Short mmCIF file of C-alpha atoms in Angstrom, two decimals:
data_model
loop_
_atom_site.label_atom_id
_atom_site.label_comp_id
_atom_site.label_asym_id
_atom_site.label_seq_id
_atom_site.Cartn_x
_atom_site.Cartn_y
_atom_site.Cartn_z
CA UNK L 1 -37.05 -106.38 -70.33
CA UNK L 2 -39.33 -105.75 -67.55
CA UNK L 3 -40.96 -108.68 -65.50
CA UNK L 4 -44.62 -108.76 -64.31
CA UNK L 5 -45.69 -111.14 -61.81
CA UNK L 6 -49.28 -112.23 -61.49
CA UNK L 7 -50.44 -113.84 -58.76
CA UNK L 8 -53.93 -114.03 -58.92
CA UNK L 9 -55.98 -116.01 -62.05
CA UNK L 10 -55.90 -114.08 -65.18
CA UNK L 11 -57.95 -114.95 -68.50
CA UNK L 12 -56.15 -116.40 -71.41
CA UNK L 13 -56.28 -113.04 -73.31
CA UNK L 14 -54.09 -110.93 -71.02
CA UNK L 15 -51.72 -113.98 -71.04
CA UNK L 16 -51.61 -114.15 -74.85
CA UNK L 17 -51.06 -110.11 -74.77
CA UNK L 18 -48.14 -110.68 -72.34
CA UNK L 19 -46.36 -113.28 -74.49
CA UNK L 20 -46.64 -110.71 -77.40
CA UNK L 21 -44.77 -108.11 -75.78
CA UNK L 22 -41.31 -108.49 -76.97
CA UNK L 23 -39.90 -106.72 -74.11
CA UNK L 24 -41.44 -108.07 -71.26
CA UNK L 25 -41.68 -111.61 -69.34
CA UNK L 26 -44.45 -112.78 -67.05
CA UNK L 27 -45.00 -115.60 -64.77
CA UNK L 28 -48.00 -116.17 -63.12
CA UNK L 29 -48.73 -118.09 -59.51
CA UNK L 30 -51.74 -118.17 -57.71
CA UNK L 31 -50.50 -119.96 -54.82
CA UNK L 32 -48.02 -118.03 -53.16
CA UNK L 33 -48.03 -117.26 -49.39
CA UNK L 34 -47.49 -113.53 -48.23
CA UNK L 35 -43.74 -115.25 -47.26
CA UNK L 36 -43.02 -116.57 -50.22
CA UNK L 37 -44.71 -113.51 -52.45
CA UNK L 38 -41.80 -111.09 -49.91
CA UNK L 39 -39.48 -113.50 -51.32
CA UNK L 40 -39.59 -113.00 -54.77
CA UNK L 41 -41.46 -109.82 -55.22
CA UNK L 42 -37.81 -107.92 -55.44
CA UNK L 43 -37.47 -108.83 -58.79
CA UNK L 44 -40.34 -107.72 -60.74
CA UNK L 45 -41.45 -104.36 -61.86
CA UNK L 46 -45.05 -105.15 -62.02
CA UNK L 47 -46.90 -107.27 -60.06
CA UNK L 48 -51.03 -108.38 -61.35
CA UNK L 49 -53.27 -108.98 -58.80
CA UNK L 50 -57.07 -109.59 -58.42
CA UNK L 51 -58.63 -109.38 -55.27
CA UNK L 52 -56.83 -112.44 -53.93
CA UNK L 53 -54.00 -111.04 -53.30
CA UNK L 54 -53.08 -108.70 -50.08
CA UNK L 55 -50.96 -105.92 -51.22
CA UNK L 56 -49.97 -104.35 -48.29
CA UNK L 57 -46.96 -102.22 -47.07
CA UNK L 58 -44.90 -104.86 -46.29
CA UNK L 59 -44.99 -106.38 -49.90
CA UNK L 60 -44.57 -102.57 -51.49
CA UNK L 61 -41.78 -101.95 -49.25
CA UNK L 62 -40.10 -105.01 -50.54
CA UNK L 63 -40.86 -104.31 -53.85
CA UNK L 64 -37.09 -103.16 -55.01
CA UNK L 65 -37.93 -102.35 -58.60
CA UNK L 66 -41.61 -102.06 -58.84
CA UNK L 67 -43.10 -99.22 -60.29
CA UNK L 68 -46.80 -100.54 -61.21
CA UNK L 69 -49.73 -102.33 -59.26
CA UNK L 70 -52.29 -103.84 -61.48
CA UNK L 71 -55.89 -104.56 -60.38
CA UNK L 72 -57.58 -106.52 -62.96
CA UNK L 73 -60.97 -105.14 -61.85
CA UNK L 74 -62.53 -102.36 -59.84
CA UNK L 75 -62.38 -102.48 -56.20
CA UNK L 76 -58.42 -101.82 -54.32
CA UNK L 77 -59.66 -102.04 -50.96
CA UNK L 78 -56.71 -105.18 -51.08
CA UNK L 79 -53.93 -102.46 -52.68
CA UNK L 80 -52.30 -100.30 -49.95
CA UNK L 81 -52.94 -97.28 -52.01
CA UNK L 82 -51.36 -94.92 -49.73
CA UNK L 83 -48.28 -96.89 -49.36
CA UNK L 84 -48.00 -97.34 -53.15
CA UNK L 85 -48.36 -93.75 -53.35
CA UNK L 86 -44.92 -93.14 -50.86
CA UNK L 87 -43.00 -95.06 -52.42
CA UNK L 88 -44.02 -93.58 -55.57
CA UNK L 89 -45.92 -96.71 -57.46
CA UNK L 90 -48.98 -96.24 -59.55
CA UNK L 91 -51.65 -98.23 -58.60
CA UNK L 92 -53.70 -98.68 -61.48
CA UNK L 93 -57.39 -101.19 -62.16
CA UNK L 94 -59.59 -101.58 -64.85
CA UNK L 95 -63.00 -99.96 -63.66
CA UNK L 96 -65.06 -100.72 -67.15
CA UNK L 97 -64.11 -103.55 -68.11
CA UNK L 98 -66.70 -106.02 -65.61
CA UNK L 99 -69.14 -103.40 -66.07
CA UNK L 100 -72.07 -104.73 -67.35
CA UNK L 101 -71.15 -108.25 -65.91
CA UNK L 102 -71.67 -106.85 -62.20
CA UNK L 103 -75.07 -104.60 -63.49
CA UNK L 104 -76.45 -107.89 -64.94
CA UNK L 105 -75.41 -110.08 -62.34
CA UNK L 106 -77.25 -106.87 -59.81
CA UNK L 107 -80.28 -107.61 -61.37
CA UNK L 108 -80.29 -111.29 -61.78
CA UNK L 109 -80.35 -111.82 -57.53
CA UNK L 110 -83.19 -108.73 -57.42
CA UNK L 111 -85.11 -111.34 -59.79
CA UNK L 112 -83.82 -114.53 -58.09
CA UNK L 113 -84.71 -112.59 -54.62
CA UNK L 114 -88.11 -111.24 -55.60
CA UNK L 115 -89.24 -114.63 -56.82
CA UNK L 116 -87.43 -116.71 -54.32
CA UNK L 117 -85.56 -118.97 -57.44
CA UNK L 118 -82.78 -120.84 -55.41
CA UNK L 119 -85.20 -121.92 -52.47
CA UNK L 120 -88.24 -122.96 -55.19
CA UNK L 121 -85.11 -125.14 -57.09
CA UNK L 122 -84.52 -126.41 -54.56
CA UNK L 123 -87.51 -127.67 -53.36
CA UNK L 124 -88.11 -129.09 -56.90
CA UNK L 125 -84.77 -131.26 -56.71
CA UNK L 126 -85.91 -132.53 -53.19
CA UNK L 127 -89.17 -134.24 -54.76
CA UNK L 128 -91.59 -131.36 -53.30
CA UNK L 129 -94.14 -129.31 -55.41
CA UNK L 130 -94.84 -126.24 -53.38
CA UNK L 131 -95.80 -123.51 -55.15
CA UNK L 132 -97.88 -121.20 -52.94
CA UNK L 133 -94.98 -120.83 -50.69
CA UNK L 134 -92.82 -119.23 -52.89
CA UNK L 135 -95.42 -116.44 -53.78
CA UNK L 136 -92.75 -113.21 -55.03
CA UNK L 137 -93.17 -110.09 -55.83
CA UNK L 138 -92.60 -107.49 -58.72
CA UNK L 139 -90.13 -104.93 -59.91
CA UNK L 140 -92.27 -103.18 -61.37
CA UNK L 141 -93.70 -99.48 -60.40
CA UNK L 142 -90.87 -100.23 -56.55
CA UNK L 143 -88.68 -97.51 -56.54
CA UNK L 144 -84.79 -98.91 -56.35
CA UNK L 145 -82.27 -96.76 -54.27
CA UNK L 146 -78.08 -96.94 -55.95
CA UNK L 147 -75.96 -96.53 -53.32
CA UNK L 148 -72.97 -95.02 -55.83
CA UNK L 149 -73.51 -93.80 -59.16
CA UNK L 150 -70.65 -94.53 -61.15
CA UNK L 151 -70.64 -96.80 -64.02
CA UNK L 152 -71.72 -99.56 -62.60
CA UNK L 153 -75.06 -97.87 -60.87
CA UNK L 154 -75.80 -96.70 -63.53
CA UNK L 155 -75.91 -99.14 -65.74
CA UNK L 156 -78.35 -101.35 -62.98
CA UNK L 157 -80.38 -97.96 -63.56
CA UNK L 158 -81.07 -98.26 -67.16
CA UNK L 159 -82.14 -102.06 -66.72
CA UNK L 160 -84.20 -101.07 -63.19
CA UNK L 161 -86.38 -98.31 -65.51
CA UNK L 162 -86.23 -100.97 -68.36
CA UNK L 163 -88.47 -103.00 -66.01
CA UNK L 164 -90.14 -100.16 -64.96
CA UNK L 165 -89.16 -99.03 -61.76
CA UNK L 166 -88.65 -95.53 -60.20
CA UNK L 167 -84.88 -94.82 -58.82
CA UNK L 168 -83.35 -92.97 -56.36
CA UNK L 169 -79.68 -92.08 -55.81
CA UNK L 170 -77.26 -91.03 -53.61
CA UNK L 171 -74.19 -90.11 -54.71
CA UNK L 172 -72.31 -87.55 -53.37
CA UNK L 173 -69.83 -86.88 -56.15
CA UNK L 174 -72.02 -86.56 -59.07
CA UNK L 175 -73.64 -83.65 -59.81
CA UNK L 176 -77.43 -83.68 -60.27
CA UNK L 177 -77.56 -83.01 -63.52
CA UNK L 178 -76.06 -86.57 -64.84
CA UNK L 179 -79.16 -87.85 -62.74
CA UNK L 180 -81.71 -86.12 -64.71
CA UNK L 181 -80.32 -86.81 -68.55
CA UNK L 182 -80.96 -90.04 -67.00
CA UNK L 183 -84.54 -89.61 -65.17
CA UNK L 184 -82.68 -90.67 -62.36
CA UNK L 185 -83.14 -88.45 -58.83
CA UNK L 186 -79.93 -87.68 -57.00
CA UNK L 187 -80.82 -87.58 -53.51
CA UNK L 188 -79.22 -87.53 -49.92
CA UNK L 189 -79.07 -90.91 -47.73
CA UNK L 190 -81.52 -89.94 -45.21
CA UNK L 191 -84.13 -89.61 -47.98
CA UNK L 192 -83.45 -92.78 -49.95
CA UNK L 193 -83.74 -94.83 -47.27
CA UNK L 194 -86.88 -94.35 -46.05
CA UNK L 195 -88.40 -94.52 -50.07
CA UNK L 196 -86.34 -97.58 -51.32
CA UNK L 197 -88.47 -101.03 -51.68
CA UNK L 198 -85.06 -102.75 -52.68
CA UNK L 199 -81.50 -101.04 -52.24
CA UNK L 200 -78.60 -101.98 -54.45
CA UNK L 201 -74.96 -100.72 -53.32
CA UNK L 202 -72.40 -99.78 -55.94
CA UNK L 203 -69.85 -97.53 -53.35
CA UNK L 204 -65.93 -98.28 -52.91
CA UNK L 205 -64.83 -98.82 -49.48
CA UNK L 206 -63.75 -95.73 -47.86
CA UNK L 207 -63.41 -95.10 -44.09
CA UNK L 208 -66.78 -92.81 -44.93
CA UNK L 209 -68.32 -96.13 -46.93
CA UNK L 210 -67.15 -98.64 -44.42
CA UNK L 211 -70.59 -100.91 -42.70
CA UNK L 212 -72.72 -97.66 -44.08
CA UNK L 213 -75.21 -100.41 -44.04
CA UNK L 214 -75.16 -101.03 -40.10
CA UNK L 215 -78.63 -100.94 -37.24
CA UNK L 216 -78.83 -96.89 -37.51
CA UNK L 217 -79.15 -97.05 -41.36
CA UNK L 218 -81.30 -100.20 -41.61
CA UNK L 219 -83.72 -98.41 -38.64
CA UNK L 220 -84.30 -95.42 -41.51
CA UNK L 221 -85.13 -97.54 -44.60
CA UNK L 222 -88.75 -99.02 -45.17
CA UNK L 223 -89.91 -101.96 -43.24
CA UNK L 224 -89.92 -105.11 -45.80
CA UNK L 225 -86.81 -103.35 -47.77
CA UNK L 226 -85.04 -105.68 -50.22
CA UNK L 227 -81.13 -105.15 -50.24
CA UNK L 228 -78.55 -106.23 -52.63
CA UNK L 229 -74.74 -105.90 -52.58
CA UNK L 230 -72.69 -106.99 -55.64
CA UNK L 231 -70.24 -104.53 -54.55
CA UNK L 232 -67.74 -105.18 -51.58
CA UNK L 233 -68.78 -107.27 -48.38
CA UNK L 234 -67.39 -104.12 -46.08
CA UNK L 235 -69.58 -101.72 -46.85
CA UNK L 236 -72.30 -103.96 -45.00
CA UNK L 237 -72.10 -104.75 -40.73
CA UNK L 238 -73.46 -108.29 -41.27
CA UNK L 239 -74.26 -108.54 -38.40
CA UNK L 240 -76.88 -106.02 -38.00
CA UNK L 241 -78.40 -106.91 -41.75
CA UNK L 242 -78.65 -110.57 -39.93
CA UNK L 243 -80.08 -109.50 -37.19
CA UNK L 244 -82.78 -107.41 -39.63
CA UNK L 245 -83.49 -110.72 -41.87
CA UNK L 246 -83.85 -112.37 -38.33
CA UNK L 247 -86.73 -109.65 -37.37
CA UNK L 248 -88.29 -109.18 -40.67
CA UNK L 249 -87.05 -105.52 -40.96
CA UNK L 250 -85.08 -106.63 -44.22
CA UNK L 251 -87.76 -108.95 -46.31
CA UNK L 252 -84.31 -110.58 -47.81
CA UNK L 253 -81.02 -109.99 -49.38
CA UNK L 254 -79.02 -111.20 -52.23
CA UNK L 255 -75.14 -111.21 -51.11
CA UNK L 256 -72.24 -111.63 -53.63
CA UNK L 257 -69.76 -110.52 -51.26
CA UNK L 258 -68.28 -110.88 -47.94
CA UNK L 259 -65.96 -108.79 -45.60
CA UNK L 260 -64.12 -111.79 -45.66
CA UNK L 261 -63.60 -114.28 -48.55
CA UNK L 262 -64.20 -116.86 -48.71
CA UNK L 263 -66.41 -116.36 -45.64
CA UNK L 264 -66.08 -117.96 -42.76
CA UNK L 265 -68.16 -117.17 -39.14
CA UNK L 266 -70.26 -114.67 -40.99
CA UNK L 267 -73.55 -114.17 -39.45
CA UNK L 268 -75.14 -113.92 -42.94
CA UNK L 269 -74.69 -117.75 -43.80
CA UNK L 270 -76.77 -118.42 -41.12
CA UNK L 271 -79.37 -115.63 -41.48
CA UNK L 272 -82.90 -115.98 -42.77
CA UNK L 273 -83.82 -114.99 -46.60
CA UNK L 274 -80.40 -114.56 -47.92
CA UNK L 275 -79.33 -115.68 -51.70
CA UNK L 276 -75.69 -116.18 -51.55
CA UNK L 277 -73.31 -115.96 -54.55
CA UNK L 278 -69.09 -116.63 -54.07
CA UNK L 279 -67.97 -113.26 -56.02
CA UNK L 280 -69.34 -113.86 -59.14
CA UNK L 281 -70.06 -110.03 -60.23
CA UNK L 282 -67.35 -110.27 -62.83
CA UNK L 283 -67.12 -113.77 -64.13
CA UNK L 284 -68.70 -113.83 -67.18
CA UNK L 285 -66.27 -114.83 -70.08
CA UNK L 286 -66.66 -111.18 -71.65
CA UNK L 287 -65.74 -109.08 -68.62
CA UNK L 288 -63.24 -111.85 -68.11
CA UNK L 289 -61.50 -111.29 -71.02
CA UNK L 290 -62.03 -107.49 -70.93
CA UNK L 291 -60.09 -106.95 -67.40
CA UNK L 292 -57.56 -109.06 -68.48
CA UNK L 293 -56.37 -107.33 -71.79
CA UNK L 294 -57.30 -104.04 -70.11
CA UNK L 295 -54.84 -104.68 -67.28
CA UNK L 296 -52.03 -105.61 -69.28
CA UNK L 297 -52.19 -103.02 -71.89
CA UNK L 298 -51.86 -100.34 -68.98
CA UNK L 299 -49.54 -102.12 -66.95
CA UNK L 300 -47.35 -102.57 -70.50
CA UNK L 301 -48.00 -98.90 -71.47
CA UNK L 302 -47.16 -97.05 -67.58
CA UNK L 303 -43.60 -99.51 -67.81
CA UNK L 304 -42.95 -98.49 -71.21
CA UNK L 305 -43.54 -94.59 -70.67
CA UNK L 306 -46.51 -94.45 -72.67
CA UNK L 307 -49.51 -93.34 -70.51
CA UNK L 308 -51.02 -94.38 -67.51
CA UNK L 309 -54.89 -94.93 -67.79
CA UNK L 310 -56.85 -95.46 -64.56
CA UNK L 311 -54.03 -94.73 -62.52
CA UNK L 312 -55.79 -94.09 -59.25
CA UNK L 313 -53.05 -92.34 -57.56
CA UNK L 314 -51.80 -89.90 -59.60
CA UNK L 315 -51.86 -86.38 -58.32
CA UNK L 316 -53.09 -85.45 -62.10
CA UNK L 317 -55.31 -87.24 -64.76
CA UNK L 318 -52.98 -89.51 -66.15
CA UNK L 319 -54.54 -90.04 -69.57
CA UNK L 320 -52.87 -90.06 -72.83
CA UNK L 321 -52.79 -86.07 -72.58
CA UNK L 322 -49.80 -86.73 -70.11
CA UNK L 323 -47.76 -86.95 -73.13
CA UNK L 324 -48.56 -83.08 -74.16
CA UNK L 325 -47.92 -81.90 -70.66
CA UNK L 326 -44.42 -84.06 -70.78
CA UNK L 327 -42.34 -81.20 -71.84
CA UNK L 328 -43.59 -78.77 -69.03
CA UNK L 329 -43.05 -80.96 -66.35
CA UNK L 330 -39.60 -81.23 -67.60
CA UNK L 331 -39.03 -77.37 -67.33
CA UNK L 332 -41.37 -77.49 -64.00
CA UNK L 333 -38.60 -80.58 -62.77
CA UNK L 334 -35.47 -78.78 -63.80
CA UNK L 335 -37.10 -75.56 -62.47
CA UNK L 336 -37.71 -77.33 -59.20
CA UNK L 337 -33.76 -78.47 -58.85
CA UNK L 338 -32.80 -74.80 -59.40
CA UNK L 339 -34.46 -73.31 -56.38
CA UNK L 340 -33.70 -76.52 -54.08
CA UNK L 341 -30.06 -75.56 -55.16
CA UNK L 342 -30.57 -71.83 -54.96
CA UNK L 343 -32.49 -71.93 -51.65
CA UNK L 344 -29.98 -71.91 -48.43
CA UNK L 345 -32.12 -73.55 -46.11
CA UNK L 346 -35.16 -75.69 -46.65
CA UNK L 347 -37.93 -75.10 -48.58
CA UNK L 348 -41.07 -74.66 -46.60
CA UNK L 349 -43.69 -73.10 -49.17
CA UNK L 350 -43.78 -73.60 -52.83
CA UNK L 351 -46.23 -71.84 -54.86
CA UNK L 352 -46.55 -72.60 -58.83
CA UNK L 353 -48.61 -71.04 -61.45
CA UNK L 354 -48.97 -72.03 -64.98
CA UNK L 355 -50.34 -69.05 -67.81
CA UNK L 356 -51.66 -70.00 -70.62
CA UNK L 357 -54.23 -71.77 -72.77
CA UNK L 358 -53.82 -74.97 -71.77
CA UNK L 359 -52.70 -74.18 -68.43
CA UNK L 360 -55.92 -75.63 -66.32
CA UNK L 361 -54.32 -79.44 -67.73
CA UNK L 362 -50.76 -78.42 -66.69
CA UNK L 363 -50.79 -76.54 -63.72
CA UNK L 364 -51.12 -80.25 -61.35
CA UNK L 365 -48.40 -82.22 -63.22
CA UNK L 366 -46.09 -79.31 -63.47
CA UNK L 367 -46.26 -78.97 -59.60
CA UNK L 368 -46.02 -82.65 -59.34
CA UNK L 369 -42.89 -82.18 -62.00
CA UNK L 370 -41.60 -78.64 -59.61
CA UNK L 371 -41.82 -80.84 -55.79
CA UNK L 372 -39.81 -83.71 -57.39
CA UNK L 373 -37.32 -81.55 -58.12
CA UNK L 374 -36.73 -79.80 -55.34
CA UNK L 375 -36.84 -82.91 -53.24
CA UNK L 376 -34.55 -85.28 -55.40
CA UNK L 377 -31.32 -84.81 -54.15
CA UNK L 378 -32.11 -84.82 -50.53
CA UNK L 379 -34.10 -87.87 -49.87
CA UNK L 380 -32.85 -91.32 -50.42
CA UNK L 381 -36.00 -92.84 -51.94
CA UNK L 382 -36.74 -92.63 -55.05
CA UNK L 383 -39.09 -89.07 -56.13
CA UNK L 384 -41.54 -89.56 -59.23
CA UNK L 385 -44.96 -87.71 -60.07
CA UNK L 386 -46.92 -90.17 -58.36
CA UNK L 387 -45.44 -89.90 -54.48
CA UNK L 388 -43.89 -85.52 -54.86
CA UNK L 389 -47.00 -84.71 -53.36
CA UNK L 390 -47.35 -86.88 -50.28
CA UNK L 391 -43.66 -86.77 -49.61
CA UNK L 392 -43.54 -83.09 -49.57
CA UNK L 393 -46.42 -82.78 -47.21
CA UNK L 394 -44.26 -85.46 -45.44
CA UNK L 395 -41.99 -82.59 -44.49
CA UNK L 396 -44.34 -80.23 -44.07
CA UNK L 397 -43.98 -78.14 -47.35
CA UNK L 398 -47.28 -76.44 -48.35
CA UNK L 399 -47.92 -76.31 -51.91
CA UNK L 400 -50.21 -74.22 -53.99
CA UNK L 401 -51.40 -74.43 -57.44
CA UNK L 402 -52.94 -71.90 -59.87
CA UNK L 403 -53.38 -71.17 -63.29
CA UNK L 404 -54.02 -68.18 -65.14
CA UNK L 405 -54.51 -65.91 -68.80
CA UNK L 406 -51.74 -66.29 -71.33
CA UNK L 407 -49.22 -63.83 -71.06
CA UNK L 408 -48.39 -61.53 -73.75
CA UNK L 409 -44.83 -62.57 -74.84
CA UNK L 410 -45.11 -66.16 -74.56
CA UNK L 411 -47.88 -68.80 -75.07
CA UNK L 412 -47.15 -70.48 -71.86
CA UNK L 413 -45.50 -69.78 -68.80
CA UNK L 414 -44.72 -71.76 -65.55
CA UNK L 415 -43.49 -69.81 -62.48
CA UNK L 416 -42.08 -71.09 -59.39
CA UNK L 417 -41.59 -69.41 -56.03
CA UNK L 418 -40.11 -71.25 -53.23
CA UNK L 419 -39.86 -69.82 -49.77
CA UNK L 420 -38.09 -70.57 -46.93
CA UNK L 421 -37.06 -69.20 -43.39
CA UNK L 422 -36.20 -65.59 -43.99
CA UNK L 423 -35.82 -65.52 -48.24
CA UNK L 424 -37.37 -66.80 -51.36
CA UNK L 425 -36.75 -67.08 -55.15
CA UNK L 426 -38.57 -67.07 -58.25
CA UNK L 427 -37.92 -68.67 -61.76
CA UNK L 428 -40.44 -68.37 -64.70
CA UNK L 429 -39.47 -70.64 -67.54
CA UNK L 430 -40.98 -71.52 -70.80
CA UNK L 431 -40.84 -73.79 -73.99
CA UNK L 432 -39.42 -72.15 -76.99
CA UNK L 433 -40.41 -72.17 -80.88
CA UNK L 434 -37.47 -75.65 -81.00
CA UNK L 435 -39.29 -77.00 -77.73
CA UNK L 436 -36.69 -76.92 -75.63
CA UNK L 437 -37.30 -75.51 -71.83
CA UNK L 438 -35.51 -71.60 -71.56
CA UNK L 439 -35.20 -70.20 -67.83
CA UNK L 440 -36.57 -66.58 -68.66
CA UNK L 441 -36.44 -64.66 -65.46
CA UNK L 442 -34.84 -65.39 -61.80
CA UNK L 443 -36.30 -63.34 -59.00
CA UNK L 444 -35.83 -59.83 -60.91
CA UNK L 445 -33.59 -60.80 -63.20
CA UNK L 446 -34.35 -61.12 -67.56
CA UNK L 447 -32.65 -64.02 -68.72
CA UNK L 448 -32.80 -66.27 -71.75
CA UNK L 449 -30.97 -69.34 -69.95
CA UNK L 450 -30.85 -73.28 -70.71
CA UNK L 451 -31.41 -75.51 -67.79
CA UNK L 452 -30.01 -78.10 -69.13
CA UNK L 453 -26.44 -79.95 -67.79
CA UNK L 454 -24.48 -78.35 -64.66
CA UNK L 455 -25.06 -75.45 -64.03
CA UNK L 456 -23.26 -72.69 -61.84
CA UNK L 457 -24.69 -69.20 -60.81
CA UNK L 458 -23.23 -66.55 -59.92
CA UNK L 459 -24.41 -63.46 -58.05
CA UNK L 460 -21.64 -60.62 -57.81
CA UNK L 461 -20.91 -56.77 -57.78
CA UNK L 462 -20.96 -55.46 -61.33
CA UNK L 463 -17.56 -54.73 -61.33
CA UNK L 464 -15.56 -54.05 -64.60
CA UNK L 465 -13.09 -57.10 -63.60
CA UNK L 466 -15.52 -59.44 -62.45
CA UNK L 467 -15.79 -61.28 -65.36
CA UNK L 468 -12.42 -61.19 -66.69
CA UNK L 469 -11.09 -62.52 -62.94
CA UNK L 470 -14.30 -65.48 -62.89
CA UNK L 471 -13.09 -66.36 -66.75
CA UNK L 472 -9.35 -66.57 -65.29
CA UNK L 473 -9.96 -69.30 -62.75
CA UNK L 474 -12.18 -71.06 -65.52
CA UNK L 475 -9.33 -71.34 -67.82
CA UNK L 476 -7.11 -72.41 -64.53
CA UNK L 477 -9.08 -75.66 -63.93
CA UNK L 478 -9.42 -76.70 -67.36
CA UNK L 479 -13.45 -76.34 -67.09
CA UNK L 480 -15.44 -75.33 -70.12
CA UNK L 481 -18.23 -73.12 -70.46
CA UNK L 482 -20.97 -74.19 -73.03
CA UNK L 483 -22.93 -70.82 -71.84
CA UNK L 484 -22.71 -67.51 -70.42
CA UNK L 485 -25.59 -65.37 -69.46
CA UNK L 486 -25.21 -62.49 -67.27
CA UNK L 487 -27.71 -59.92 -66.30
CA UNK L 488 -27.64 -56.51 -64.04
CA UNK L 489 -30.45 -54.31 -63.62
CA UNK L 490 -28.61 -51.23 -63.83
CA UNK L 491 -24.66 -50.69 -63.79
CA UNK L 492 -22.60 -50.32 -60.24
CA UNK L 493 -25.37 -53.14 -58.95
CA UNK L 494 -25.55 -56.64 -58.06
CA UNK L 495 -25.33 -58.44 -61.49
CA UNK L 496 -26.43 -62.13 -62.18
CA UNK L 497 -25.00 -65.03 -64.26
CA UNK L 498 -25.75 -68.46 -65.02
CA UNK L 499 -23.28 -70.45 -66.67
CA UNK L 500 -23.87 -73.78 -68.47
CA UNK L 501 -20.77 -76.18 -67.70
CA UNK L 502 -19.04 -78.74 -69.91
CA UNK L 503 -18.99 -81.04 -66.31
CA UNK L 504 -18.84 -80.96 -62.60
CA UNK L 505 -16.49 -78.22 -61.31
CA UNK L 506 -13.96 -79.27 -58.92
CA UNK L 507 -13.73 -77.88 -55.31
CA UNK L 508 -10.73 -76.13 -55.62
CA UNK L 509 -12.67 -74.12 -58.74
CA UNK L 510 -15.43 -72.90 -56.70
CA UNK L 511 -13.36 -72.27 -53.46
CA UNK L 512 -10.91 -70.22 -55.87
CA UNK L 513 -14.59 -68.49 -57.10
CA UNK L 514 -15.46 -67.17 -53.37
CA UNK L 515 -11.74 -65.55 -53.00
CA UNK L 516 -12.95 -62.79 -56.03
CA UNK L 517 -14.04 -59.90 -53.56
CA UNK L 518 -16.83 -59.03 -56.19
CA UNK L 519 -19.15 -62.66 -56.13
CA UNK L 520 -21.54 -62.56 -53.43
CA UNK L 521 -23.19 -65.78 -53.96
CA UNK L 522 -22.49 -69.24 -55.68
CA UNK L 523 -24.59 -71.91 -56.30
CA UNK L 524 -24.62 -75.16 -58.26
CA UNK L 525 -27.48 -77.19 -59.80
CA UNK L 526 -27.13 -80.54 -61.51
CA UNK L 527 -30.18 -80.56 -64.35
#
């Protein structure tokens, strides 16, 4: 039974879905202090949060069973994603569920800011009739600058165009063709800022984007610009914006998010010409329903091993197509374990090549699996597809990944070379028609070996009596042999044996094999 903890308010539709899950139980507690969260989190397999819970490295470390952290919403700046990755915990969000609601809130604030809706309402409620004090401006024929042109930014662009606005956008990760299809010009930030009559922010918070709206960028803006932020408060240097509002360099701002929430001693609260809302971007009935049901479905799928939709820290695309890659990943993991067993010293470099029609899609998940196989025997922390690359990086293991055309003999071929100080080994594997993995080459030896169970790899001189001597030792120690594949390049040279055993060989057996003069090397791998 999977146990799921919910620490921020989640819509009833999501809770209903959890109640219907026969293999999961949930508890929702939205009043936990950090100390209380640290105390209870060890008992849960998954954690679902919104923006109110801070999931830092300490919480992740305490989550001994934790497999998934689900963010019901888009932003994950309250989650230490790198720490989660190191622990092998998948972090996922729901980037599309509240996109329409956030785009509509952006337009709401833009219009209300332009027409002084909130102060006019307050004035009328106070018994005043001051029409001339609330003369506004139109959106029509103005230039809107959108910073961050993802899903929400594009929805805002469509709605702004319906008002007759010209739209510029800045996003270094979006190709120009995307903007061209929508009639939006993607331009550098330094070109956007001086032209925009309105600016709206839709970026995530990164070291590069934190406080990107600051005294320097404000100085580049058009005099009298109006700014809307429904993304993240940390995108703005709030003191710099408050100063610009006070001086009149910025004509007005509409703010739905703050660097600290609820805001305390925030200079924006005292600044003039600011319209404030308490983080309402996703606060619609429809968005709350969609966010809740989507994150619950994603978390349950991840716990059940059925897929990792919207995973932010997987080293490869983690949609339903991962199921097709899984057999090749299992092959890669076995190859990694074999390479680890064969290496006499710490592996320093790993090269992974996938050749075949699906090579581009397979190479990244297979590389993660190879690293998992190499690392999992020597590390005390759990190693999985999520943290394998990061753990390898921590150990100064360099990794390269290459995709190529299909070879003549196999529809898809996986190769991995591991290097250490003074040596290297290369394994090549494939899936045969029965779907089972096979090792088809070890270094320059052609084999047809099954990487299953306990495997003993023997290198020996090619002498007439070596097989009989090895077999006699197996019989003496009553160890069964499931399969024995032997290969040699030419008579009299080195021979190579890949032996599948019925169980783990006793230490005495290995010592007896080492005493055979023709045996030059022994390696055992548990697959």
